[in-house]
XYZ file of C-alpha atoms in Angstrom:
725
model
C 8.379 37.466 -3.090
C 11.098 35.374 -4.697
C 10.006 31.830 -3.830
C 6.212 32.101 -3.484
C 3.712 33.395 -6.021
C 0.800 34.939 -4.150
C -2.532 35.169 -6.039
C -6.033 36.034 -4.798
C -9.076 34.906 -6.742
C -12.571 36.399 -6.925
C -13.690 34.282 -3.955
C -10.977 35.782 -1.745
C -8.957 32.589 -1.702
C -5.203 33.192 -1.717
C -3.125 30.663 -3.614
C 0.500 30.361 -2.519
C 2.462 28.635 -5.285
C 5.878 27.618 -4.042
C 8.596 27.714 -6.710
C 12.091 28.085 -5.287
C 14.355 29.362 -8.121
C 17.472 27.435 -9.193
C 16.340 24.294 -7.363
C 14.992 21.098 -8.951
C 12.873 20.526 -5.852
C 11.352 23.096 -3.531
C 13.430 23.372 -0.357
C 13.349 25.544 2.744
C 15.991 28.265 2.750
C 16.281 31.850 4.037
C 14.377 33.367 1.072
C 11.486 30.919 1.507
C 11.310 31.597 5.250
C 11.117 35.352 4.617
C 8.494 34.903 1.898
C 6.373 32.568 4.015
C 6.570 35.068 6.886
C 5.254 37.817 4.594
C 2.584 35.538 3.124
C 1.267 34.514 6.557
C 1.111 38.181 7.600
C -1.064 38.927 4.552
C -3.348 35.914 5.093
C -3.912 36.838 8.740
C -4.265 40.584 8.326
C -6.125 41.182 5.052
C -9.899 40.951 5.471
C -10.371 40.310 1.745
C -8.540 37.006 2.108
C -10.986 34.347 3.251
C -8.588 31.442 3.251
C -5.539 30.046 1.515
C -4.318 27.134 -0.586
C -0.632 26.173 -0.656
C 0.652 24.312 -3.710
C 3.760 23.829 -5.780
C 4.893 25.329 -9.058
C 7.310 22.490 -9.754
C 6.679 19.223 -11.610
C 9.150 17.484 -9.283
C 6.766 17.542 -6.361
C 5.382 19.693 -3.535
C 8.395 20.233 -1.289
C 11.323 18.487 0.372
C 12.780 19.625 3.653
C 15.356 22.140 4.681
C 18.052 23.159 2.202
C 20.739 21.174 4.008
C 23.530 23.426 2.765
C 21.681 26.333 4.392
C 21.141 24.203 7.489
C 24.880 23.453 7.682
C 25.610 27.180 7.517
C 23.304 27.693 10.503
C 25.568 25.462 12.581
C 28.719 27.498 12.014
C 30.088 30.756 13.380
C 32.442 33.380 12.002
C 35.453 31.810 13.742
C 34.616 28.307 12.533
C 33.410 27.045 15.916
C 29.990 25.592 16.581
C 27.401 27.864 18.234
C 25.923 26.945 21.616
C 22.649 24.981 21.645
C 20.783 28.093 22.833
C 21.896 30.013 19.747
C 20.946 27.061 17.534
C 17.535 26.950 19.268
C 16.789 30.491 18.195
C 17.627 29.647 14.580
C 15.706 26.392 14.329
C 12.631 27.712 16.153
C 12.031 30.186 13.316
C 10.426 27.457 11.205
C 8.364 26.171 14.106
C 7.187 29.696 14.847
C 6.129 30.284 11.235
C 4.151 27.049 10.978
C 2.431 27.864 14.253
C 1.477 31.298 12.975
C 0.075 29.712 9.829
C -2.238 27.307 11.666
C -3.424 30.073 14.049
C -3.863 32.728 11.347
C -7.637 32.688 11.783
C -8.200 31.611 8.185
C -8.686 28.081 6.771
C -5.555 26.825 5.000
C -5.503 23.819 2.731
C -2.397 22.125 1.384
C -2.579 20.795 -2.206
C 0.058 18.087 -2.531
C 1.163 16.823 -5.908
C 4.254 14.637 -5.852
C 6.976 14.323 -3.229
C 6.202 15.974 0.124
C 8.760 15.101 2.775
C 10.631 16.580 5.736
C 9.890 20.246 6.270
C 7.499 20.141 3.319
C 5.362 17.559 5.099
C 5.573 19.518 8.320
C 4.174 22.500 6.425
C 1.319 20.266 5.268
C 0.684 19.099 8.863
C 0.346 22.767 9.935
C -2.483 23.249 7.396
C -6.128 22.634 8.287
C -6.749 20.334 5.287
C -4.378 18.064 3.394
C -5.363 17.025 -0.111
C -3.054 14.833 -2.213
C -3.037 13.892 -5.857
C -3.168 10.153 -6.427
C 0.124 9.513 -8.204
C 1.982 6.197 -7.662
C 5.225 8.186 -7.429
C 3.998 10.459 -4.606
C 5.610 9.925 -1.195
C 4.902 11.752 2.011
C 6.516 11.651 5.442
C 9.293 12.547 7.765
C 12.569 10.768 6.882
C 14.925 13.066 8.811
C 16.080 10.297 11.143
C 17.976 8.770 8.198
C 20.398 11.692 8.083
C 20.966 12.097 11.821
C 18.122 14.511 12.607
C 14.463 14.255 13.595
C 11.440 16.351 12.585
C 12.149 19.899 13.777
C 9.308 21.879 12.197
C 6.554 20.634 14.489
C 6.371 17.168 12.931
C 7.220 15.313 16.136
C 4.259 17.005 17.806
C 1.641 17.178 15.068
C 1.982 13.691 13.541
C 1.294 11.889 16.889
C -1.717 14.144 17.384
C -2.971 13.156 13.932
C -2.386 9.392 13.888
C -1.518 8.411 17.466
C 1.787 8.089 19.288
C 2.541 4.438 18.561
C 1.836 4.566 14.811
C 3.621 7.889 14.344
C 6.753 6.653 16.133
C 6.871 3.600 13.902
C 7.102 5.905 10.887
C 9.328 8.642 12.340
C 11.891 6.295 13.945
C 12.349 4.399 10.666
C 12.072 7.418 8.356
C 9.309 5.486 6.625
C 7.247 7.246 3.960
C 3.527 7.073 3.060
C 1.887 6.499 -0.295
C -1.330 8.534 -0.798
C -3.784 5.687 -0.173
C -1.899 4.596 2.950
C -1.774 8.168 4.231
C -5.532 8.533 3.756
C -6.270 5.235 5.535
C -4.202 6.460 8.532
C -5.909 9.870 8.336
C -2.580 11.588 7.746
C -4.192 13.261 4.707
C -7.858 14.174 4.475
C -8.578 13.588 0.828
C -7.040 11.802 -2.183
C -8.027 13.198 -5.583
C -7.058 12.457 -9.197
C -3.547 13.589 -10.007
C -3.374 17.216 -11.094
C -6.609 18.272 -9.334
C -5.364 18.876 -5.790
C -5.280 22.676 -6.068
C -8.829 22.848 -7.452
C -10.099 20.474 -4.740
C -8.336 22.541 -2.081
C -9.993 25.748 -3.283
C -13.413 24.087 -3.164
C -12.781 22.977 0.423
C -11.668 26.436 1.569
C -14.677 28.067 -0.087
C -17.055 25.550 1.503
C -15.468 25.725 4.993
C -14.778 29.375 5.826
C -14.770 28.706 9.578
C -12.497 25.645 9.512
C -9.583 27.683 10.828
C -8.688 25.786 14.013
C -6.562 22.666 14.377
C -8.040 19.775 16.384
C -5.312 20.104 19.033
C -6.298 23.729 19.627
C -9.874 22.755 20.487
C -10.664 22.340 24.191
C -11.026 18.694 25.145
C -8.847 17.345 22.297
C -7.564 13.828 22.912
C -4.592 12.244 21.169
C -5.731 9.179 19.143
C -4.979 6.124 21.261
C -4.346 8.296 24.316
C -1.327 9.963 25.867
C 0.117 10.933 29.242
C 1.515 9.123 32.234
C -1.880 7.786 33.338
C -2.717 6.219 29.982
C -1.674 2.533 29.974
C -1.275 2.342 26.201
C 0.946 5.413 26.043
C 3.093 4.196 28.954
C 3.448 0.794 27.347
C 4.385 2.326 23.992
C 7.075 4.593 25.409
C 8.391 1.906 27.761
C 8.864 -0.462 24.801
C 10.123 2.168 22.327
C 13.180 3.159 24.302
C 14.843 -0.273 24.739
C 13.913 -1.239 21.186
C 15.497 1.955 19.831
C 18.603 1.527 21.965
C 18.960 -2.029 20.682
C 18.486 -1.071 17.024
C 20.880 1.870 17.197
C 23.368 0.213 19.576
C 23.209 3.494 21.551
C 25.149 5.226 18.784
C 22.501 7.589 17.391
C 21.478 10.870 19.031
C 18.374 11.698 16.994
C 16.117 8.681 17.818
C 16.451 9.185 21.552
C 15.878 12.949 21.190
C 12.753 12.217 19.138
C 11.375 9.911 21.824
C 12.101 12.572 24.473
C 10.390 15.303 22.445
C 7.270 13.174 21.940
C 7.152 12.009 25.520
C 7.512 15.485 26.983
C 5.539 17.432 24.367
C 2.495 15.287 23.653
C 0.443 16.447 26.644
C 1.449 20.096 26.429
C -0.347 22.898 24.564
C 1.087 23.181 21.043
C 2.825 26.497 21.742
C 4.883 24.801 24.487
C 5.188 21.472 22.689
C 6.983 22.959 19.714
C 9.463 24.648 22.021
C 10.194 21.268 23.576
C 10.782 19.877 20.091
C 13.143 22.740 19.131
C 15.044 22.274 22.423
C 15.873 18.643 21.576
C 16.386 19.425 17.912
C 18.972 22.091 18.801
C 20.751 19.615 21.065
C 20.989 17.083 18.220
C 22.013 19.702 15.673
C 24.765 21.008 17.968
C 26.506 17.651 17.975
C 28.951 16.915 15.104
C 27.158 13.637 14.474
C 24.300 15.399 12.688
C 26.483 17.552 10.453
C 28.737 14.567 9.588
C 25.746 12.459 8.610
C 24.127 15.268 6.624
C 27.345 15.940 4.766
C 28.007 12.292 3.801
C 24.539 10.802 3.528
C 22.907 13.723 1.724
C 25.097 16.590 0.489
C 28.110 14.582 -0.742
C 25.993 11.632 -1.879
C 23.814 13.968 -3.952
C 26.866 15.683 -5.416
C 28.314 12.316 -6.465
C 25.056 11.319 -8.122
C 24.943 14.631 -9.968
C 28.375 14.098 -11.507
C 30.847 15.732 -9.138
C 33.606 13.447 -10.390
C 32.578 13.441 -14.074
C 35.302 14.884 -16.399
C 34.478 18.384 -17.583
C 33.876 18.846 -21.305
C 32.913 15.228 -22.036
C 29.648 14.892 -23.983
C 26.839 12.890 -22.325
C 27.194 9.216 -23.213
C 24.178 7.227 -22.041
C 24.275 3.495 -22.620
C 21.725 2.180 -25.116
C 22.877 -1.450 -25.435
C 24.862 -3.200 -22.746
C 27.013 -6.264 -23.358
C 26.849 -8.084 -20.003
C 29.511 -10.776 -19.853
C 28.740 -13.406 -17.250
C 25.242 -14.376 -16.142
C 26.035 -15.341 -12.567
C 24.706 -13.542 -9.514
C 26.522 -10.275 -10.256
C 25.969 -10.294 -13.999
C 22.287 -11.119 -13.646
C 21.919 -8.383 -11.036
C 23.549 -5.799 -13.289
C 21.346 -6.955 -16.165
C 18.295 -6.440 -13.956
C 19.010 -2.840 -12.992
C 20.073 -1.992 -16.575
C 16.898 -3.393 -18.080
C 14.837 -1.533 -15.530
C 16.571 1.634 -16.661
C 15.392 1.028 -20.212
C 18.717 -0.322 -21.523
C 18.860 -3.222 -23.954
C 20.979 -6.001 -22.420
C 22.743 -8.900 -24.144
C 23.416 -11.364 -21.329
C 26.364 -13.511 -22.370
C 27.654 -16.707 -20.776
C 29.669 -19.715 -21.888
C 26.643 -22.008 -21.571
C 23.098 -21.224 -22.742
C 21.644 -22.783 -19.602
C 23.677 -20.359 -17.457
C 22.579 -17.432 -19.620
C 18.918 -18.505 -19.342
C 19.338 -18.879 -15.580
C 20.591 -15.296 -15.466
C 17.498 -14.072 -17.271
C 15.334 -16.173 -14.927
C 16.962 -14.247 -12.063
C 15.870 -10.984 -13.723
C 12.314 -12.265 -13.974
C 12.275 -13.497 -10.367
C 13.425 -10.094 -9.035
C 10.833 -8.232 -11.105
C 8.057 -10.656 -10.154
C 8.636 -9.946 -6.482
C 7.890 -6.291 -7.208
C 4.465 -6.893 -8.745
C 1.985 -4.653 -7.011
C 4.809 -2.425 -5.732
C 5.045 -0.153 -8.720
C 5.586 -3.070 -11.083
C 2.770 -4.153 -13.413
C 2.578 -7.356 -15.535
C 2.893 -5.189 -18.652
C 5.955 -3.370 -17.345
C 7.517 -6.661 -16.238
C 7.112 -8.154 -19.709
C 8.503 -4.992 -21.342
C 11.548 -4.979 -19.045
C 12.215 -8.711 -19.437
C 12.050 -8.364 -23.229
C 15.090 -6.103 -23.083
C 17.276 -8.996 -21.821
C 18.620 -11.407 -24.426
C 20.546 -14.444 -23.120
C 23.179 -15.808 -25.476
C 26.420 -17.768 -25.880
C 27.244 -16.099 -29.214
C 29.830 -13.345 -29.176
C 28.375 -12.040 -32.469
C 25.145 -11.139 -30.619
C 27.103 -8.449 -28.768
C 27.368 -6.408 -31.993
C 26.044 -2.895 -31.580
C 26.668 -2.717 -27.803
C 28.065 0.667 -26.786
C 29.194 -0.401 -23.300
C 30.610 -3.668 -21.937
C 30.635 -4.901 -18.349
C 32.506 -8.098 -17.583
C 31.638 -10.185 -14.529
C 33.262 -13.535 -15.280
C 35.393 -15.652 -12.944
C 38.026 -13.775 -10.950
C 40.994 -15.021 -12.890
C 43.272 -12.786 -14.967
C 43.712 -15.330 -17.781
C 39.984 -16.096 -18.121
C 39.114 -12.403 -18.131
C 41.801 -11.693 -20.749
C 40.484 -14.387 -23.046
C 36.899 -13.072 -22.869
C 38.102 -9.442 -23.270
C 39.988 -10.214 -26.483
C 37.062 -12.092 -28.010
C 34.742 -9.171 -27.267
C 37.131 -6.732 -28.888
C 37.044 -8.805 -32.073
C 33.305 -8.083 -32.283
C 33.011 -4.529 -30.930
C 36.406 -2.988 -31.582
C 38.661 -1.232 -29.062
C 36.826 2.113 -29.306
C 34.004 0.659 -27.221
C 34.279 1.346 -23.504
C 34.980 -1.848 -21.587
C 34.231 -2.108 -17.875
C 35.336 -4.883 -15.516
C 33.315 -5.757 -12.408
C 36.344 -7.276 -10.669
C 36.421 -6.708 -6.939
C 40.170 -7.174 -6.383
C 42.215 -7.621 -9.563
C 44.209 -4.550 -10.685
C 42.506 -2.732 -13.537
C 45.804 -1.680 -15.142
C 46.755 -5.328 -15.543
C 43.355 -6.380 -16.882
C 43.423 -3.465 -19.375
C 46.392 -5.074 -21.167
C 43.933 -7.386 -22.920
C 42.149 -4.378 -24.547
C 43.995 -2.700 -27.413
C 43.098 0.789 -26.153
C 43.616 0.749 -22.374
C 42.341 4.319 -22.218
C 38.915 2.792 -22.921
C 39.165 0.229 -20.100
C 37.761 0.959 -16.628
C 36.735 -0.786 -13.440
C 33.035 -0.846 -12.570
C 32.729 -2.591 -9.216
C 29.198 -3.447 -8.090
C 28.178 -4.828 -4.713
C 25.963 -7.814 -3.978
C 23.029 -7.980 -4.183
C 23.202 -5.472 -7.061
C 19.471 -4.712 -6.965
C 19.709 -3.477 -3.373
C 23.227 -2.137 -2.906
C 23.421 1.555 -3.843
C 27.175 1.977 -4.477
C 29.271 1.494 -7.595
C 33.044 1.867 -7.280
C 34.568 3.269 -10.501
C 38.261 2.307 -10.721
C 40.738 4.120 -12.937
C 43.644 2.207 -14.413
C 46.875 4.083 -15.095
C 45.788 4.776 -18.675
C 42.014 5.108 -18.236
C 40.850 8.149 -20.198
C 38.107 10.754 -19.611
C 35.723 9.210 -22.167
C 35.717 5.933 -20.223
C 35.148 7.745 -16.910
C 32.249 9.739 -18.389
C 30.684 6.623 -19.917
C 30.866 4.648 -16.679
C 29.467 7.513 -14.591
C 26.665 8.127 -17.037
C 25.699 4.436 -16.863
C 25.711 4.558 -13.047
C 23.437 7.604 -13.241
C 21.076 5.765 -15.600
C 20.625 2.900 -13.157
C 20.242 5.350 -10.237
C 23.221 4.211 -8.175
C 25.769 6.273 -6.239
C 29.293 6.342 -7.711
C 32.692 6.925 -6.166
C 35.860 7.226 -8.254
C 39.115 5.650 -7.059
C 42.484 4.746 -8.478
C 43.920 1.306 -9.128
C 45.388 -0.901 -6.422
C 44.854 -4.478 -5.341
C 41.426 -4.519 -3.726
C 40.933 -0.873 -4.709
C 39.380 1.034 -1.798
C 36.252 -0.761 -0.637
C 37.370 -4.418 -0.836
C 40.752 -3.552 0.628
C 39.418 -1.522 3.565
C 36.433 -3.790 4.257
C 38.814 -6.766 4.314
C 40.570 -5.380 7.360
C 37.366 -5.641 9.401
C 37.146 -9.343 8.594
C 40.900 -9.876 9.109
C 40.916 -8.238 12.519
C 37.957 -10.397 13.587
C 39.904 -13.496 12.565
C 43.050 -12.272 14.392
C 41.019 -11.795 17.548
C 39.708 -15.366 17.278
C 43.270 -16.591 16.818
C 44.283 -14.800 19.984
C 41.639 -16.705 21.920
C 39.054 -13.935 22.221
C 35.503 -15.193 22.629
C 33.845 -15.128 19.154
C 30.579 -13.884 20.669
C 32.407 -10.923 22.182
C 33.930 -10.113 18.785
C 30.563 -10.282 17.015
C 28.774 -8.159 19.620
C 31.582 -5.589 19.550
C 31.240 -5.273 15.777
C 27.524 -4.636 16.026
C 27.939 -2.194 18.921
C 30.441 -0.361 16.807
C 27.629 0.313 14.327
C 28.517 -2.201 11.657
C 25.605 -4.104 10.092
C 26.953 -7.494 11.245
C 29.922 -8.859 13.160
C 33.154 -9.557 11.255
C 32.793 -13.337 11.523
C 29.211 -13.358 10.218
C 30.123 -11.215 7.232
C 33.189 -13.370 6.591
C 30.863 -16.381 6.313
C 28.572 -14.498 3.944
C 31.303 -13.525 1.464
C 32.985 -16.956 1.972
C 36.103 -17.710 3.987
C 37.299 -19.771 1.042
C 37.053 -16.769 -1.286
C 39.149 -14.735 1.145
C 41.839 -17.441 1.105
C 41.789 -17.571 -2.692
C 42.233 -13.787 -2.896
C 45.078 -13.941 -0.362
C 46.756 -16.783 -2.281
C 46.504 -14.885 -5.554
C 47.953 -11.748 -3.906
C 50.890 -13.742 -2.569
C 51.588 -15.204 -6.012
C 51.306 -11.818 -7.701
C 53.298 -9.786 -5.224
C 55.940 -12.315 -4.229
C 58.347 -10.911 -1.626
C 56.383 -7.638 -1.564
C 53.410 -9.409 0.014
C 52.876 -8.358 3.640
C 51.587 -11.362 5.633
C 48.673 -10.825 8.003
C 48.126 -12.715 11.235
C 44.705 -13.661 9.892
C 46.209 -15.540 6.888
C 47.016 -18.745 8.758
C 43.744 -18.612 10.701
C 41.664 -18.420 7.539
C 43.692 -21.214 5.913
C 43.140 -23.368 9.006
C 39.369 -22.784 8.688
C 39.377 -23.786 5.013
C 41.561 -26.848 5.663
C 38.979 -27.893 8.258
C 36.265 -27.649 5.581
C 34.748 -24.574 7.140
C 34.237 -22.472 4.017
C 31.392 -20.210 5.143
C 27.669 -20.114 4.765
C 27.795 -21.647 1.280
C 28.645 -25.103 2.643
C 26.746 -24.744 5.909
C 29.720 -24.294 8.230
C 32.171 -21.487 8.768
C 32.560 -19.397 11.887
C 28.891 -20.217 12.341
C 27.002 -23.455 11.912
C 23.897 -23.337 9.697
C 21.481 -26.108 10.676
C 18.598 -26.567 8.238
C 15.930 -26.524 10.969
C 17.290 -23.832 13.281
C 18.917 -20.407 13.363
C 22.624 -20.089 12.658
C 24.892 -20.016 15.714
C 28.582 -19.601 16.400
C 30.146 -23.000 16.063
C 31.348 -24.758 19.256
C 34.168 -26.128 17.105
C 35.859 -22.737 17.255
C 36.689 -23.294 20.932
C 38.593 -26.462 19.989
C 40.371 -24.971 17.000
C 41.276 -21.715 18.766
C 41.399 -22.247 22.565
C 40.033 -19.356 24.622
C 42.460 -17.050 26.371
C 42.205 -17.084 30.160
C 41.860 -13.315 30.228
C 39.395 -11.734 27.851
C 39.546 -8.062 26.715
C 36.639 -5.798 27.467
C 34.217 -4.911 24.676
C 35.592 -1.386 24.286
C 39.048 -2.742 23.520
C 37.637 -5.071 20.846
C 35.560 -2.265 19.336
C 38.632 -0.059 19.210
C 40.655 -2.638 17.287
C 37.867 -3.328 14.796
C 37.382 0.383 14.209
C 40.982 1.549 13.994
C 42.032 -1.336 11.783
C 39.566 0.030 9.214
C 40.540 3.668 9.828
C 44.224 3.133 9.220
C 43.583 1.248 5.963
C 41.331 4.041 4.734
C 44.039 6.533 5.650
C 46.610 4.466 3.729
C 44.344 4.516 0.663
C 44.215 8.297 0.906
C 47.976 8.685 1.339
C 48.720 6.327 -1.563
C 46.326 8.240 -3.870
C 43.837 5.362 -4.250
C 41.357 7.912 -2.966
C 41.449 11.497 -4.215
C 38.835 12.930 -1.869
C 37.560 12.200 1.654
C 34.039 12.524 0.224
C 34.548 9.387 -1.875
C 36.061 7.662 1.137
C 33.128 8.377 3.400
C 30.442 7.574 0.820
C 32.232 4.397 -0.249
C 32.633 3.154 3.315
C 29.022 3.758 4.378
C 27.316 2.532 1.210
C 29.895 -0.062 0.184
C 30.529 -2.111 3.313
C 28.230 -0.574 5.903
C 30.785 1.399 7.879
C 29.028 2.931 10.922
C 26.684 5.536 9.352
C 26.400 7.609 12.521
C 30.044 8.664 12.140
C 29.546 10.150 8.676
C 32.259 7.761 7.428
C 35.895 7.018 8.404
C 37.310 10.362 7.313
C 34.574 12.399 8.998
C 35.087 10.331 12.099
C 38.842 10.893 12.165
C 38.307 14.616 11.678
C 35.768 14.721 14.503
C 37.767 12.892 17.159
C 40.926 14.733 16.034
C 43.836 13.487 13.958
C 46.183 13.806 16.946
C 43.922 11.484 18.907
C 43.804 9.028 15.968
C 47.593 8.963 15.753
C 47.943 8.413 19.519
C 45.516 5.511 19.495
C 47.180 3.940 16.461
C 50.616 4.232 18.070
C 49.321 2.488 21.199
C 47.677 -0.271 19.152
C 50.759 -0.718 16.955
C 52.866 -1.168 20.080
C 50.489 -3.781 21.430
C 49.274 -5.565 18.322
C 51.667 -4.948 15.468
C 52.645 -2.728 12.580
C 49.296 -3.088 10.800
C 48.102 -0.288 13.104
C 51.101 2.009 12.503
C 50.015 5.574 11.551
C 50.906 6.826 8.077
C 53.409 9.617 7.573
C 50.588 11.752 6.271
C 48.532 11.274 9.441
C 51.524 12.359 11.561
C 52.017 15.413 9.331
C 48.311 16.300 9.630
C 48.431 15.947 13.412
C 51.497 18.204 13.583
C 49.840 20.838 11.354
C 46.407 20.682 12.969
C 44.978 19.659 9.574
C 41.968 17.475 8.799
C 40.905 15.429 5.812
C 38.231 17.935 4.883
C 40.868 20.689 5.246
C 43.704 19.112 3.230
C 47.321 18.985 4.290
C 49.161 21.821 2.469
C 51.889 19.501 1.125
C 49.279 17.173 -0.428
C 47.466 20.056 -2.137
C 50.757 21.294 -3.575
C 51.922 17.877 -4.758
């Protein structure tokens, strides 16, 4: 066996130690499936084996789920087409069949869990007769597959409801929510919590003491699902009746996996396990056969993981972790960056022009950490982390910093002044990063004597929660600066993308089109409620008007005004420009002053302002919701495509990751580039041509899109001329 070490002790207890080679975490791949098959055969057939314990040989944890690269290969055929659901069923049922053989082997099997146990790894645990977990605060257990467009396909959708009840299990599976050991024990998801490092020994003791405990509860005649199940059980009927509309509302009918999960649970829960797992595999195959699942897996897992592991890091550059960070600006962004840096063990000098502002920034760090007390944060750890942050107004205090991030006011002159003063202290060999969200990095780099050491490091608000960091390369940015920035992002456990310089870069520029199109629709007399609902139905986190209020209408106007001044005659006016100016002139600046597209009464929920009807009279004929969704979607798609054609983006992977994690582009699509590939570039061009004819040149397809459509190319299969350029 290549992935499982099989040992038998003097008591006849077989210990299966999973250790998948060349993987940091145990995952399920073809070698593991073959080895588990052989191991189950031995457990079941050899009389000398009285029972078995399954554990892990890795410090990283017990086991994650399926090797998703292997899973992706299961969904392809020799000619590049997707296999039929029936063929996929045969492939995915292999795992279900193995786990069923394990729990009906006739021998007691205990699972000894130390560390992470999720996805297929947790489904393996559920197929064991006893689950024992080491009590580590870092240990997490559960079934998070829904987060990447799948649902539990190794029996999890059938066993977990039989363990903890239908309602409770659906709450966890539909959200991809994980358990901590104590919580899992309370809900009877695990049978025993033991001191960390003793799970295998405890599992062996249980197997030795319970030689006849070889049958799962659901295989015993008269078994009843906790809380009840079936069409005649009022609680079950009520749970399923409520779950469907709630799920449809939360997913806006865009996600396949949650509905398939509900169907699998509803149909399988009253069936014998042998039939129930076939029901699960039927629905799992249906989900897997749709491009939605593979797109989500590629962007939300495979490509995201590759980015975090340094896919865009320059080869040959030595590791350059940050030890002392000079954080310039103690406002919301600066304080947020200081927080995540201090948590990563980095010393932070938090600089601002006024000591009160600097102290306020440190107070923000303390407030964020205090909220985490009892959630992995202890008073001692809080004090230790907070001690790493030094607020100051003295440039001399920055001495010794090996990385600088600037987050001062978005003004070229102000940034240049601060940049030059920092260079006087640190010298131009230090890598300098700017957190600007719109100003061109090449221009800002002029204030640093060595522009090859200047780079954009664009965070998203709130920094503590938002996972993306957009690394922006100026025309002269060198490999040492790229490596330094990416190593810092890795230290603070964020996901990076790397883009080239342009006004607004990739994320701010493309996200802005969503807001702009919403404003244009209002200006045309479209009902604001229709616009907002269309945005949410599209799969965006909020409507374009609500998000415009959050980031500030006034800020949008300031950015537009600065762009006009900078670009002069080259500036391309947008229909939304005058609409946004009209809002600001009317004193409607956004949430920050209590009135924007929405009104924000102190004693009630926000609501779309009735003033909008007076400022922008409603059109007599309103478009249908699909037409509004189409405009909001394709306005973003064409801007993303322009960024790719112009070289702002080098890879579609960065484009998809940046869109989903940067501005919340509909995750079920896998990102704008995956979506365009899936619907077909020819279709995209046709829709854009139609929209351009009806609504203006902002929708006009790029030359590259037309070339791709003519060649039958996709973004993930690059256009030949681009590859040769």
